[in-house]
CSV table of C-alpha atoms in Angstrom, one decimal:
chain,number,residue,atom,x,y,z
T,115,GLN,CA,39.1,16.3,-23.0
T,116,PHE,CA,37.2,14.3,-20.4
T,117,ARG,CA,36.0,11.1,-21.7
T,118,HIS,CA,34.8,8.3,-19.5
T,119,LEU,CA,36.9,5.5,-21.0
T,120,LEU,CA,34.5,2.8,-19.0
T,121,THR,CA,31.3,0.7,-20.0
T,122,LEU,CA,28.4,1.2,-17.6
T,123,PHE,CA,26.1,-1.4,-16.8
T,124,THR,CA,22.5,-1.3,-15.0
T,125,VAL,CA,21.2,-4.5,-13.9
T,126,LYS,CA,16.9,-5.0,-13.4
T,127,ILE,CA,15.3,-8.3,-12.3
T,128,GLU,CA,12.1,-9.8,-12.9
T,129,ALA,CA,10.1,-12.9,-12.3
T,130,VAL,CA,8.1,-13.8,-15.0
T,131,ARG,CA,5.1,-15.3,-14.2
T,132,GLU,CA,3.8,-18.2,-17.1
T,133,THR,CA,0.6,-19.9,-17.5
T,134,GLY,CA,-0.1,-21.8,-13.8
T,135,VAL,CA,2.8,-20.7,-12.3
T,136,SER,CA,3.1,-18.4,-9.1
T,137,LEU,CA,6.0,-16.3,-8.0
T,138,TYR,CA,6.7,-18.9,-5.2
T,139,ASP,CA,6.9,-21.1,-8.2
T,140,ILE,CA,9.7,-18.9,-8.9
T,141,GLN,CA,11.4,-18.3,-5.6
T,142,SER,CA,11.4,-21.2,-4.5
T,143,ALA,CA,13.2,-22.3,-8.5
T,144,TRP,CA,15.7,-19.9,-7.6
T,145,GLY,CA,16.4,-19.2,-4.5
T,146,LYS,CA,17.7,-15.9,-3.6
T,147,VAL,CA,20.2,-14.0,-6.1
T,148,LEU,CA,23.7,-14.6,-3.6
T,149,GLU,CA,25.9,-12.6,-5.9
T,150,LEU,CA,25.9,-11.0,-10.0
T,151,ARG,CA,29.3,-10.6,-11.8
T,152,ILE,CA,30.0,-9.7,-15.4
T,153,GLN,CA,33.4,-10.8,-17.3
T,154,GLN,CA,34.6,-9.9,-21.0
T,155,TRP,CA,34.4,-13.2,-23.2
T,156,ASN,CA,37.5,-14.0,-25.1
T,157,PRO,CA,36.4,-16.8,-27.8
T,158,SER,CA,40.0,-16.8,-29.0
T,159,GLY,CA,41.5,-18.2,-25.9
T,160,TRP,CA,42.7,-15.8,-22.1
T,161,THR,CA,45.8,-14.3,-20.8
T,162,GLU,CA,46.9,-12.7,-17.7
T,163,ASP,CA,46.5,-9.2,-17.9
T,164,THR,CA,43.4,-8.0,-17.4
T,165,ASP,CA,44.5,-4.9,-15.6
T,166,THR,CA,45.6,-2.7,-17.7
T,167,LEU,CA,44.6,0.6,-19.9
T,168,THR,CA,46.9,2.1,-22.0
T,169,VAL,CA,45.7,6.1,-23.1
T,170,ASP,CA,48.1,7.5,-25.9
T,171,LEU,CA,47.8,11.6,-24.4
T,172,SER,CA,48.6,12.7,-28.4
T,173,ASN,CA,45.7,10.9,-29.8
T,174,GLY,CA,43.4,9.9,-27.1
T,175,ASN,CA,43.2,6.6,-28.4
T,176,VAL,CA,43.0,3.8,-25.3
T,177,THR,CA,43.5,0.3,-25.3
T,178,TYR,CA,43.0,-2.1,-23.2
T,179,ALA,CA,44.6,-5.5,-22.5
T,180,ASN,CA,43.1,-8.9,-22.9
T,181,PRO,CA,40.7,-10.4,-20.3
T,182,ASP,CA,42.1,-13.2,-18.0
T,183,LYS,CA,39.1,-15.9,-17.6
T,184,GLU,CA,39.8,-15.9,-14.0
T,185,LYS,CA,39.1,-12.0,-13.2
T,186,PHE,CA,35.4,-10.0,-13.0
T,187,THR,CA,33.7,-7.5,-12.1
T,188,THR,CA,31.0,-7.3,-9.3
T,189,PHE,CA,28.3,-5.3,-9.4
T,190,TYR,CA,26.8,-2.4,-6.9
T,191,ASN,CA,23.1,-1.6,-5.1
T,192,THR,CA,21.9,1.0,-7.3
T,193,GLY,CA,22.3,3.9,-5.4
T,194,LEU,CA,24.6,2.0,-2.8
T,195,ASP,CA,28.5,1.9,-2.5
T,196,THR,CA,27.6,-1.4,-1.4
T,197,VAL,CA,28.0,-4.3,-3.3
T,198,PHE,CA,24.5,-5.7,-4.2
T,199,PRO,CA,22.9,-7.6,-3.1
T,200,ALA,CA,22.0,-4.7,0.0
T,201,GLU,CA,20.2,-7.8,1.7
T,202,ASP,CA,21.5,-10.4,4.3
T,203,GLY,CA,21.0,-14.0,3.2
T,204,GLY,CA,20.2,-12.4,-1.2
T,205,PHE,CA,18.2,-10.7,-3.0
T,206,THR,CA,15.3,-12.3,-3.1
T,207,LEU,CA,12.9,-12.5,-6.6
T,208,ILE,CA,9.6,-10.0,-7.5
T,209,ASP,CA,7.6,-10.3,-10.7
T,210,THR,CA,7.5,-6.2,-11.1
T,211,PRO,CA,11.3,-5.1,-13.0
T,212,GLN,CA,13.5,-3.4,-11.0
T,213,GLU,CA,16.7,-1.9,-11.3
T,214,VAL,CA,18.7,-3.5,-8.7
T,215,ALA,CA,22.4,-3.0,-9.1
T,216,TYR,CA,25.3,-1.3,-11.7
T,217,THR,CA,28.6,-1.2,-12.4
T,218,MET,CA,31.2,-0.2,-14.5
T,219,CYS,CA,33.6,-2.4,-16.2
T,220,ALA,CA,36.4,-2.5,-18.8
T,221,PRO,CA,35.0,-2.2,-22.5
T,222,LYS,CA,35.3,-4.5,-25.0
T,223,VAL,CA,35.1,-3.8,-29.2
T,224,ALA,CA,31.6,-5.1,-30.2
T,225,VAL,CA,31.9,-6.4,-33.7
T,226,GLY,CA,28.1,-8.0,-34.3
T,227,GLY,CA,27.1,-10.9,-35.8
T,228,GLY,CA,25.3,-12.4,-32.9
T,229,VAL,CA,29.3,-12.8,-31.4
T,230,HIS,CA,28.5,-12.0,-27.3
T,231,GLU,CA,30.6,-9.1,-25.7
T,232,TYR,CA,30.1,-9.8,-22.3
T,233,GLU,CA,29.2,-13.1,-19.4
T,234,LEU,CA,26.5,-12.5,-16.8
T,235,THR,CA,27.4,-15.3,-14.0
T,236,ILE,CA,24.6,-15.5,-11.6
T,237,VAL,CA,24.9,-16.7,-8.5
T,238,THR,CA,21.8,-18.4,-6.7
T,239,LYS,CA,20.5,-20.4,-3.6
T,240,ARG,CA,18.3,-22.5,-3.1
T,241,GLU,CA,16.5,-23.0,0.8
T,242,GLY,CA,18.8,-26.7,2.4
T,243,GLN,CA,20.6,-26.5,-1.3
T,244,ASP,CA,24.2,-25.6,-2.8
T,245,GLU,CA,25.2,-22.0,-4.2
T,246,LYS,CA,24.3,-22.8,-8.4
T,247,GLU,CA,26.2,-20.7,-10.9
T,248,THR,CA,24.3,-19.6,-14.2
T,249,VAL,CA,26.1,-18.2,-16.4
T,250,ILE,CA,24.5,-16.2,-19.5
T,251,PRO,CA,26.2,-14.5,-22.8
T,252,ILE,CA,25.8,-11.0,-22.9
T,253,ASP,CA,25.3,-9.8,-27.0
T,254,LEU,CA,25.5,-5.9,-26.8
T,255,LYS,CA,22.9,-4.6,-28.5
T,256,ASP,CA,21.2,-1.4,-29.3
T,257,ASP,CA,18.1,0.3,-31.5
T,258,SER,CA,19.1,-1.3,-35.0
T,259,GLY,CA,20.4,-4.3,-33.9
T,260,ASP,CA,23.5,-5.3,-33.6
T,261,PHE,CA,25.8,-3.4,-31.6
T,262,THR,CA,29.4,-2.5,-33.2
T,263,GLY,CA,32.6,-1.1,-32.0
T,264,SER,CA,33.3,0.4,-28.9
T,265,PRO,CA,31.3,0.6,-26.0
T,266,ALA,CA,32.9,2.9,-23.5
T,267,GLY,CA,31.0,5.7,-21.8
T,268,ARG,CA,27.7,4.0,-23.3
T,269,GLN,CA,25.2,2.7,-21.3
T,270,PHE,CA,23.5,-0.3,-21.5
T,271,GLU,CA,21.1,-2.0,-18.7
T,272,ILE,CA,20.5,-5.5,-18.8
T,273,LEU,CA,17.1,-7.1,-18.3
T,274,LEU,CA,16.8,-10.4,-16.1
T,275,LYS,CA,13.7,-12.4,-16.7
T,276,PHE,CA,13.7,-15.5,-14.5
T,277,LYS,CA,11.5,-17.9,-15.3
T,278,LYS,CA,10.8,-20.9,-13.1
T,279,SER,CA,12.7,-23.1,-15.2
T,280,ARG,CA,15.8,-21.0,-17.2
T,281,ALA,CA,16.7,-17.8,-16.8
T,282,VAL,CA,17.0,-15.0,-19.9
T,283,ALA,CA,19.3,-11.6,-20.0
T,284,VAL,CA,17.8,-8.8,-22.7
T,285,VAL,CA,20.2,-6.0,-23.3
T,286,ALA,CA,17.2,-3.6,-23.3
T,287,SER,CA,18.7,-0.2,-23.8
T,288,ILE,CA,22.1,1.9,-24.8
T,289,ASP,CA,22.1,5.5,-24.1
T,290,GLU,CA,25.5,7.6,-23.4
T,291,TRP,CA,26.8,8.7,-19.8
T,292,LYS,CA,24.6,12.4,-18.5
T,293,THR,CA,26.0,13.9,-15.5
T,294,GLY,CA,23.3,13.1,-13.6
T,295,GLY,CA,25.0,16.5,-11.1
T,296,GLN,CA,27.3,17.0,-8.8
T,297,GLY,CA,28.7,17.5,-5.9
T,298,ASN,CA,31.5,19.4,-3.9
T,299,ALA,CA,33.1,18.1,0.2
T,300,ASP,CA,34.9,19.9,2.4
T,301,ILE,CA,38.5,17.8,1.9
T,302,THR,CA,40.6,17.7,5.3
T,303,ASP,CA,43.2,16.5,6.9
């Protein structure tokens, strides 16, 4: 029986204008987004092996290795198979929420209680400045509040709200993966 073993994240980005702050002010404060990456958070420490996934075919149980602090998953441009951002020089912030990226990664069992399961790293660069990394904790949520259990086979939307002085990530929705259609092609050698 087929089931998704990974977790799907989609990312929307929005520059939020506050009183007296223009879109240009926010773009100047942050610069362009050069990279998005996500990794599992392990509050008890990190191990070396995060690439192992074991499936017990007798009962369908899946176990994942503990995450490694040095390993992460990159995001891809929505609708494309290219690493985010598609634009040379980075993604320019806009003031209308727009889905820009997605990734699939190993699920992290959620325990609730405000403990975050992932960390999202945003790499930005202002003109004439060095790159800046901003790390945002991602606490998985569902319609009832804290999400608990395995997020395998689930889709989460992350809304990144950039303000002049800070960035905020909101897990906006959760849903089961749905079949988007089908495709076929001839395979030749």
